[in-house]
Structure formats: C-alpha cells, structure tokens
mmCIF file of C-alpha atoms in Angstrom:
data_model
loop_
_atom_site.group_PDB
_atom_site.id
_atom_site.type_symbol
_atom_site.label_atom_id
_atom_site.label_comp_id
_atom_site.label_asym_id
_atom_site.label_seq_id
_atom_site.Cartn_x
_atom_site.Cartn_y
_atom_site.Cartn_z
ATOM 1 C CA MET A 1 159.559 35.515 119.329
ATOM 2 C CA LEU A 2 157.384 36.189 116.300
ATOM 3 C CA SER A 3 157.899 33.986 113.306
ATOM 4 C CA GLN A 4 158.854 35.712 109.967
ATOM 5 C CA LYS A 5 155.086 34.548 108.929
ATOM 6 C CA GLY A 6 153.827 36.558 111.685
ATOM 7 C CA LEU A 7 155.867 39.518 111.450
ATOM 8 C CA LEU A 8 155.036 39.703 107.447
ATOM 9 C CA ILE A 9 151.209 39.758 108.385
ATOM 10 C CA ILE A 10 151.824 42.749 110.899
ATOM 11 C CA ILE A 11 153.916 44.622 108.324
ATOM 12 C CA CYS A 12 151.114 44.326 105.525
ATOM 13 C CA PHE A 13 148.476 45.260 107.991
ATOM 14 C CA CYS A 14 150.425 48.457 109.148
ATOM 15 C CA LYS A 15 150.909 49.414 105.493
ATOM 16 C CA THR A 16 147.158 48.696 104.589
ATOM 17 C CA VAL A 17 145.968 51.326 107.295
ATOM 18 C CA GLN A 18 148.310 53.743 106.232
ATOM 19 C CA SER A 19 147.400 53.573 102.562
ATOM 20 C CA ASP A 20 143.697 53.835 103.559
ATOM 21 C CA HIS A 21 144.289 56.956 105.438
ATOM 22 C CA HIS A 22 146.102 58.561 102.953
ATOM 23 C CA VAL A 23 143.366 57.841 100.457
ATOM 24 C CA ASN A 24 140.717 59.489 102.573
ATOM 25 C CA GLU A 25 142.664 62.738 103.310
ATOM 26 C CA PRO A 26 141.149 65.678 101.552
ATOM 27 C CA SER A 27 143.473 67.316 98.718
ATOM 28 C CA GLU A 28 144.437 71.125 99.340
ATOM 29 C CA ALA A 29 142.136 72.179 96.469
ATOM 30 C CA GLU A 30 139.312 70.396 98.311
ATOM 31 C CA ARG A 31 140.252 72.073 101.631
ATOM 32 C CA SER A 32 140.030 75.580 99.796
ATOM 33 C CA HIS A 33 136.768 74.816 97.992
ATOM 34 C CA ARG A 34 135.090 73.949 101.371
ATOM 35 C CA HIS A 35 136.579 77.144 103.200
ATOM 36 C CA HIS A 36 135.519 79.420 100.537
ATOM 37 C CA SER A 37 132.621 78.161 98.734
ATOM 38 C CA ASN A 38 130.271 80.906 98.116
ATOM 39 C CA TYR A 39 126.367 81.141 97.741
ATOM 40 C CA ASN A 40 126.024 84.180 95.543
ATOM 41 C CA ARG A 41 122.882 86.183 95.156
ATOM 42 C CA GLU A 42 122.087 89.557 93.840
ATOM 43 C CA VAL A 43 119.103 91.521 95.259
ATOM 44 C CA ARG A 44 117.637 94.612 93.503
ATOM 45 C CA VAL A 45 115.621 97.166 95.374
ATOM 46 C CA THR A 46 114.157 100.684 95.071
ATOM 47 C CA VAL A 47 115.186 103.464 97.397
ATOM 48 C CA GLY A 48 113.253 103.746 100.458
ATOM 49 C CA ARG A 49 112.030 100.200 100.536
ATOM 50 C CA THR A 50 112.994 97.381 103.330
ATOM 51 C CA VAL A 51 115.205 94.609 101.999
ATOM 52 C CA MET A 52 115.863 91.114 103.237
ATOM 53 C CA LEU A 53 119.291 89.700 102.281
ATOM 54 C CA PRO A 54 119.286 85.901 102.672
ATOM 55 C CA CYS A 55 122.248 83.858 104.017
ATOM 56 C CA GLU A 56 121.479 81.025 101.704
ATOM 57 C CA VAL A 57 123.913 78.220 103.489
ATOM 58 C CA PRO A 58 122.119 75.092 104.086
ATOM 59 C CA HIS A 59 121.740 74.206 107.674
ATOM 60 C CA ALA A 60 122.868 77.351 109.051
ATOM 61 C CA GLY A 61 120.242 77.392 111.727
ATOM 62 C CA ASN A 62 121.842 75.489 114.276
ATOM 63 C CA VAL A 63 125.116 77.192 114.087
ATOM 64 C CA THR A 64 126.398 81.098 114.674
ATOM 65 C CA VAL A 65 125.915 83.428 111.768
ATOM 66 C CA SER A 66 127.764 86.660 111.386
ATOM 67 C CA TRP A 67 127.023 89.459 108.859
ATOM 68 C CA PHE A 68 129.740 91.775 107.505
ATOM 69 C CA ARG A 69 129.561 94.708 105.081
ATOM 70 C CA ARG A 70 132.350 94.198 102.813
ATOM 71 C CA LYS A 71 133.212 97.703 101.707
ATOM 72 C CA ASP A 72 134.284 98.895 104.828
ATOM 73 C CA VAL A 73 134.720 95.471 106.609
ATOM 74 C CA ARG A 74 132.253 96.529 108.954
ATOM 75 C CA LEU A 75 130.782 93.582 111.476
ATOM 76 C CA LEU A 76 127.041 94.021 111.570
ATOM 77 C CA SER A 77 125.757 91.483 113.402
ATOM 78 C CA VAL A 78 126.634 87.902 115.422
ATOM 79 C CA GLY A 79 123.639 85.700 115.688
ATOM 80 C CA SER A 80 120.777 87.781 116.886
ATOM 81 C CA MET A 81 122.978 90.381 118.443
ATOM 82 C CA THR A 82 123.410 93.736 116.218
ATOM 83 C CA TYR A 83 126.907 95.193 116.295
ATOM 84 C CA THR A 84 126.268 98.555 114.396
ATOM 85 C CA SER A 85 124.772 101.883 115.520
ATOM 86 C CA ASP A 86 122.618 102.025 112.304
ATOM 87 C CA ARG A 87 119.092 101.175 113.648
ATOM 88 C CA ARG A 88 117.911 100.255 110.206
ATOM 89 C CA VAL A 89 119.901 96.928 110.364
ATOM 90 C CA ARG A 90 119.095 94.096 112.362
ATOM 91 C CA PRO A 91 119.490 90.179 111.911
ATOM 92 C CA LEU A 92 116.295 87.871 111.556
ATOM 93 C CA TYR A 93 116.069 84.105 111.740
ATOM 94 C CA ASP A 94 113.316 82.127 109.851
ATOM 95 C CA LYS A 95 112.700 78.845 111.613
ATOM 96 C CA GLN A 96 110.546 77.444 108.633
ATOM 97 C CA SER A 97 113.443 77.752 106.261
ATOM 98 C CA GLU A 98 116.237 77.590 108.447
ATOM 99 C CA HIS A 99 117.858 80.742 107.086
ATOM 100 C CA TRP A 100 119.352 83.896 108.598
ATOM 101 C CA PHE A 101 118.474 87.214 106.780
ATOM 102 C CA LEU A 102 119.891 90.784 107.187
ATOM 103 C CA GLN A 103 117.119 93.366 107.311
ATOM 104 C CA ILE A 104 117.609 96.961 106.167
ATOM 105 C CA THR A 105 114.953 99.188 106.357
ATOM 106 C CA ARG A 106 114.614 102.473 104.231
ATOM 107 C CA VAL A 107 117.351 101.655 101.858
ATOM 108 C CA ASP A 108 119.526 104.226 100.283
ATOM 109 C CA GLU A 109 121.838 104.268 97.268
ATOM 110 C CA ALA A 110 124.858 104.417 99.725
ATOM 111 C CA ASP A 111 123.933 101.025 100.993
ATOM 112 C CA SER A 112 124.472 99.226 97.689
ATOM 113 C CA GLY A 113 127.493 96.798 97.886
ATOM 114 C CA TYR A 114 128.511 93.387 98.875
ATOM 115 C CA TYR A 115 127.450 91.921 102.282
ATOM 116 C CA GLU A 116 128.919 88.532 103.703
ATOM 117 C CA CYS A 117 127.359 86.099 106.009
ATOM 118 C CA HIS A 118 129.860 83.768 107.653
ATOM 119 C CA VAL A 119 128.536 80.564 108.971
ATOM 120 C CA GLY A 120 130.217 78.839 112.032
ATOM 121 C CA THR A 121 130.407 75.318 110.454
ATOM 122 C CA LEU A 122 133.638 73.010 110.189
ATOM 123 C CA PRO A 123 134.793 73.890 107.858
ATOM 124 C CA PRO A 124 133.380 77.489 107.873
ATOM 125 C CA ARG A 125 131.176 78.802 104.994
ATOM 126 C CA THR A 126 130.286 82.068 103.562
ATOM 127 C CA ALA A 127 127.421 83.548 101.612
ATOM 128 C CA LEU A 128 127.982 86.652 99.399
ATOM 129 C CA VAL A 129 124.981 89.099 98.648
ATOM 130 C CA LYS A 130 125.320 91.949 96.498
ATOM 131 C CA LEU A 131 122.890 94.554 97.155
ATOM 132 C CA ASP A 132 121.748 96.972 94.316
ATOM 133 C CA VAL A 133 119.770 100.063 95.379
ATOM 134 C CA LYS A 134 118.313 102.142 92.530
ATOM 135 C CA ASP A 135 116.561 105.359 92.633
ATOM 136 C CA PRO A 136 113.792 104.986 89.875
ATOM 137 C CA THR A 137 114.005 107.603 87.105
ATOM 138 C CA ALA A 138 112.940 108.241 83.506
ATOM 139 C CA ASN A 139 114.430 110.687 81.206
ATOM 140 C CA ILE A 140 114.222 111.697 77.470
ATOM 141 C CA THR A 141 117.584 111.530 75.755
ATOM 142 C CA SER A 142 116.852 114.509 73.633
ATOM 143 C CA GLY A 143 116.262 116.745 76.405
ATOM 144 C CA LYS A 144 113.278 119.256 76.808
ATOM 145 C CA GLU A 145 113.423 120.749 73.152
ATOM 146 C CA LEU A 146 113.284 118.861 69.840
ATOM 147 C CA HIS A 147 113.352 120.638 66.440
ATOM 148 C CA VAL A 148 112.546 118.734 63.212
ATOM 149 C CA HIS A 149 111.771 119.666 59.784
ATOM 150 C CA ARG A 150 108.460 119.674 58.411
ATOM 151 C CA GLY A 151 107.813 116.286 56.400
ATOM 152 C CA SER A 152 110.827 114.473 57.902
ATOM 153 C CA PRO A 153 110.709 111.518 60.439
ATOM 154 C CA PHE A 154 111.780 111.848 64.159
ATOM 155 C CA ASN A 155 112.242 109.625 67.105
ATOM 156 C CA ILE A 156 111.961 110.123 70.817
ATOM 157 C CA THR A 157 113.611 107.797 73.465
ATOM 158 C CA CYS A 158 112.860 107.339 76.778
ATOM 159 C CA LEU A 159 115.154 105.529 79.451
ATOM 160 C CA VAL A 160 113.545 103.931 82.357
ATOM 161 C CA HIS A 161 116.070 103.174 85.465
ATOM 162 C CA TRP A 162 114.015 101.069 87.758
ATOM 163 C CA GLY A 163 114.807 99.254 91.196
ATOM 164 C CA ASP A 164 113.181 96.084 92.388
ATOM 165 C CA MET A 165 110.425 96.286 89.957
ATOM 166 C CA PRO A 166 110.348 97.349 86.402
ATOM 167 C CA PRO A 167 107.218 99.375 85.110
ATOM 168 C CA SER A 168 104.479 96.875 83.744
ATOM 169 C CA ASN A 169 104.092 99.211 80.663
ATOM 170 C CA VAL A 170 105.199 102.460 79.013
ATOM 171 C CA LEU A 171 102.513 104.909 77.440
ATOM 172 C CA TRP A 172 103.156 107.786 75.175
ATOM 173 C CA THR A 173 100.917 110.931 74.976
ATOM 174 C CA ALA A 174 100.981 113.905 72.520
ATOM 175 C CA GLU A 175 99.397 116.908 73.912
ATOM 176 C CA GLU A 176 97.754 114.822 76.663
ATOM 177 C CA LYS A 177 96.293 112.557 74.022
ATOM 178 C CA ASN A 178 97.095 108.828 74.166
ATOM 179 C CA ILE A 179 99.505 107.557 71.275
ATOM 180 C CA THR A 180 97.908 103.981 70.526
ATOM 181 C CA LEU A 181 99.213 101.030 68.705
ATOM 182 C CA GLY A 182 98.460 100.951 65.119
ATOM 183 C CA LEU A 183 97.789 104.794 64.873
ATOM 184 C CA LYS A 184 98.898 106.272 61.494
ATOM 185 C CA ASP A 185 102.507 107.441 61.365
ATOM 186 C CA TYR A 186 103.431 106.513 64.959
ATOM 187 C CA VAL A 187 105.392 103.307 66.002
ATOM 188 C CA ILE A 188 106.210 102.344 69.731
ATOM 189 C CA THR A 189 108.814 99.748 70.488
ATOM 190 C CA THR A 190 109.934 99.143 74.196
ATOM 191 C CA THR A 191 112.773 96.681 75.148
ATOM 192 C CA SER A 192 112.939 95.097 78.591
ATOM 193 C CA GLY A 193 116.173 95.579 80.672
ATOM 194 C CA ASN A 194 117.388 97.951 83.116
ATOM 195 C CA PRO A 195 116.814 100.577 82.007
ATOM 196 C CA VAL A 196 113.667 99.820 80.173
ATOM 197 C CA VAL A 197 114.153 101.581 76.581
ATOM 198 C CA SER A 198 110.995 102.864 74.951
ATOM 199 C CA SER A 199 111.069 104.710 71.706
ATOM 200 C CA LEU A 200 108.274 106.569 69.854
ATOM 201 C CA PHE A 201 108.997 106.878 66.093
ATOM 202 C CA VAL A 202 107.084 109.335 64.020
ATOM 203 C CA ALA A 203 107.138 108.886 60.423
ATOM 204 C CA ARG A 204 106.363 112.467 59.217
ATOM 205 C CA ALA A 205 106.506 115.758 60.844
ATOM 206 C CA THR A 206 103.597 118.030 60.216
ATOM 207 C CA PRO A 207 102.420 121.395 62.036
ATOM 208 C CA GLU A 208 99.850 119.215 63.683
ATOM 209 C CA LYS A 209 102.271 116.912 65.530
ATOM 210 C CA ALA A 210 104.171 119.395 67.022
ATOM 211 C CA GLY A 211 103.535 119.976 70.899
ATOM 212 C CA LYS A 212 104.361 118.396 74.287
ATOM 213 C CA TYR A 213 105.080 114.432 74.290
ATOM 214 C CA HIS A 214 105.234 112.594 77.406
ATOM 215 C CA CYS A 215 106.881 109.205 78.151
ATOM 216 C CA ARG A 216 104.536 107.744 81.034
ATOM 217 C CA PRO A 217 105.888 104.675 82.670
ATOM 218 C CA GLU A 218 103.542 103.291 85.400
ATOM 219 C CA GLY A 219 104.604 104.361 88.681
ATOM 220 C CA PHE A 220 107.312 106.776 87.414
ATOM 221 C CA THR A 221 107.380 110.594 87.072
ATOM 222 C CA ALA A 222 106.423 111.425 83.393
ATOM 223 C CA PRO A 223 109.421 113.224 81.556
ATOM 224 C CA TYR A 224 108.372 115.235 78.461
ATOM 225 C CA VAL A 225 109.840 116.727 75.276
ATOM 226 C CA MET A 226 108.474 119.751 73.249
ATOM 227 C CA VAL A 227 108.581 118.928 69.739
ATOM 228 C CA HIS A 228 108.850 122.032 67.248
ATOM 229 C CA VAL A 229 108.029 121.541 63.730
ATOM 230 C CA LEU A 230 110.001 123.944 61.276
ATOM 231 C CA ASP A 231 109.001 124.983 57.929
ATOM 232 C CA GLY A 232 112.428 125.370 55.998
ATOM 233 C CA GLU A 233 114.525 126.790 58.705
ATOM 234 C CA SER A 234 116.723 125.516 61.323
ATOM 235 C CA PRO A 235 116.542 126.816 65.018
ATOM 236 C CA GLU A 236 120.049 128.621 64.437
ATOM 237 C CA ALA A 237 118.677 130.268 61.114
ATOM 238 C CA MET A 238 115.474 131.490 62.986
ATOM 239 C CA GLN A 239 117.561 132.765 65.945
ATOM 240 C CA GLN A 240 120.012 134.589 63.464
ATOM 241 C CA GLY A 241 117.194 136.119 61.503
ATOM 242 C CA SER A 242 115.626 137.433 64.713
ATOM 243 C CA GLN A 243 118.938 138.973 65.533
ATOM 244 C CA ASN A 244 119.116 140.598 61.990
ATOM 245 C CA ARG A 245 115.717 141.859 62.326
ATOM 246 C CA ILE A 246 116.441 143.608 65.846
ATOM 247 C CA SER A 247 119.502 144.990 64.085
ATOM 248 C CA THR A 248 117.569 146.555 61.371
ATOM 249 C CA ALA A 249 114.933 147.926 63.706
ATOM 250 C CA THR A 250 117.517 149.461 65.905
ATOM 251 C CA PHE A 251 119.075 151.424 63.086
ATOM 252 C CA TYR A 252 115.754 152.787 62.079
ATOM 253 C CA VAL A 253 115.188 153.819 65.620
ATOM 254 C CA LEU A 254 118.511 155.344 66.402
ATOM 255 C CA ALA A 255 119.501 156.928 62.898
ATOM 256 C CA PRO A 256 117.174 160.083 63.393
ATOM 257 C CA VAL A 257 118.981 160.539 66.710
ATOM 258 C CA PHE A 258 122.351 160.447 65.052
ATOM 259 C CA LEU A 259 121.331 162.763 62.239
ATOM 260 C CA LEU A 260 120.055 165.577 64.899
ATOM 261 C CA LEU A 261 123.312 165.067 67.129
ATOM 262 C CA THR A 262 125.308 165.755 63.795
ATOM 263 C CA PHE A 263 123.507 168.949 62.814
ATOM 264 C CA HIS A 264 123.759 170.143 66.154
ATOM 265 C CA ASN A 265 127.368 169.768 66.294
ATOM 266 C CA ASP A 266 127.676 171.600 63.015
ATOM 267 C CA GLY A 267 125.503 174.337 64.278
ATOM 268 C CA LEU A 268 128.109 174.841 67.323
ATOM 269 C CA HIS A 269 130.816 175.142 65.120
#
C-alpha cells in the first residue's frame, strides 16, 4: 500500500502534467490564423505579355502546391501537373528561391482576378495573388474637337491607362511641333498613378494656337484633339448663322420659280 505521502506526490505530478499540456495547446484563434494565413500579392501586366504569379509561402518547395482560379473555382495545377485545357497555363518551380509560380502566356483582360496557391503543409497555408491585366490606352477627355474663344485660356487633359509599366514620359505637340517646358503661354503638368494624368494649359487662345494637338506618352498610340479658335461666335451660333444663310440663298433661288408658277396659273384661268 502507498503511504499518504506517496499518494500526494503522484497526484501533484499528474496535475502538473495536465496543466502543462493545457498551456501548450493552441487557441481557436491561433488555429484559425495558421490555417487561413494569406501571403497577398498584386501583379499588374499588359495585354499580350507573359506573367509569373508567385506562391510566396516559406518552405513550399518540399510539399505539394496546388493552384486554383478563384472566380470559377477551377483547379489549374497540382505539383508539376496541369489540370486545365488552357495551354497558356503551367506551374513552374524555382529551385534557387524554393518558390512555385503559375505561368500564363499571352494574357488577356479576361485573365484578371484572384489566384490561390494551396501548400500542403500542416497546418495548410495559402497564398492569394491578384492579377490585373490592362489594355494600355491613352485618350483626351475633351474628345476630337475643342472650340475656344479668342483670348481665353483652355486646358487639354490626357489620361494614360497602363498595365505593367507606366510611360517614362508624356510629350505634347501642336501641329507636330514639340511644346517644351518654359514655352510662353504653355504649362504642362503630369501626375503619376494609373491612369497617368497629363494636362496642357494654354494661357491665351490666338489664331496661331489653333490646330491639332497630340498627347504622346512613350510606347502608346498618341491621341489628338483639333482646337478651333473662335472670334466672337460660338459653334452653335456659327452653325445657326450658316443655316440662316442657306435659307436666304434658297429663297432667292426659288422665288422666281414661284412667281412664274403663279403667272402661269392665272393665265390658265
């Protein structure tokens, strides 16, 4: 039989082991964080390029990695095996960085969206990558025609939407002549972002400043606007005046015809 002292020691030891086990057990919040921790990334690319989506999860090289496209919950690959009929898509492994990548060639705007790589660790981990595919365009907000009054200031704004690389510079030309910084009556301001916003401010409209203005971002098609400088009349007034002149001319041409028809009818009676 055990003495009371020996029994007391066994009870204390059991309680100690049970207490230590309870302290080391992860909480529900910790479990949730480990299973759902995401390594987020955004990748921007231009239409037609090849993109490499990274699965930036540490030590993912020694375990199975699967890629999914989130918008249609489509399995794309498991390890080095591809599970899609889209031949532009394939998984790649970089031994140096020990990272997996999803390669997509000739990307299109329809490829934009979220992609997930699932790493078969314990607990499992995921990396979420947002792919943003842009068709690079540049346009002038005022359209193809701009009418301004003589002596008044005017502004032309150009928006440059880019994909993986913004234009290194944006130039402006008037009638194929470069508008340089510091030129009298002209101010050019360009702000970065997507889109890049470039504005040309002209302090005073004169007949010499009429003509075709181009916004020329490097690597993009150059949009243009035709600037018309008006001397006192608005385009609506010019159009109305033209219609009035046509009506007056039509009256003088047709009046003799009406008179002849009138006399002819009177002679018949």
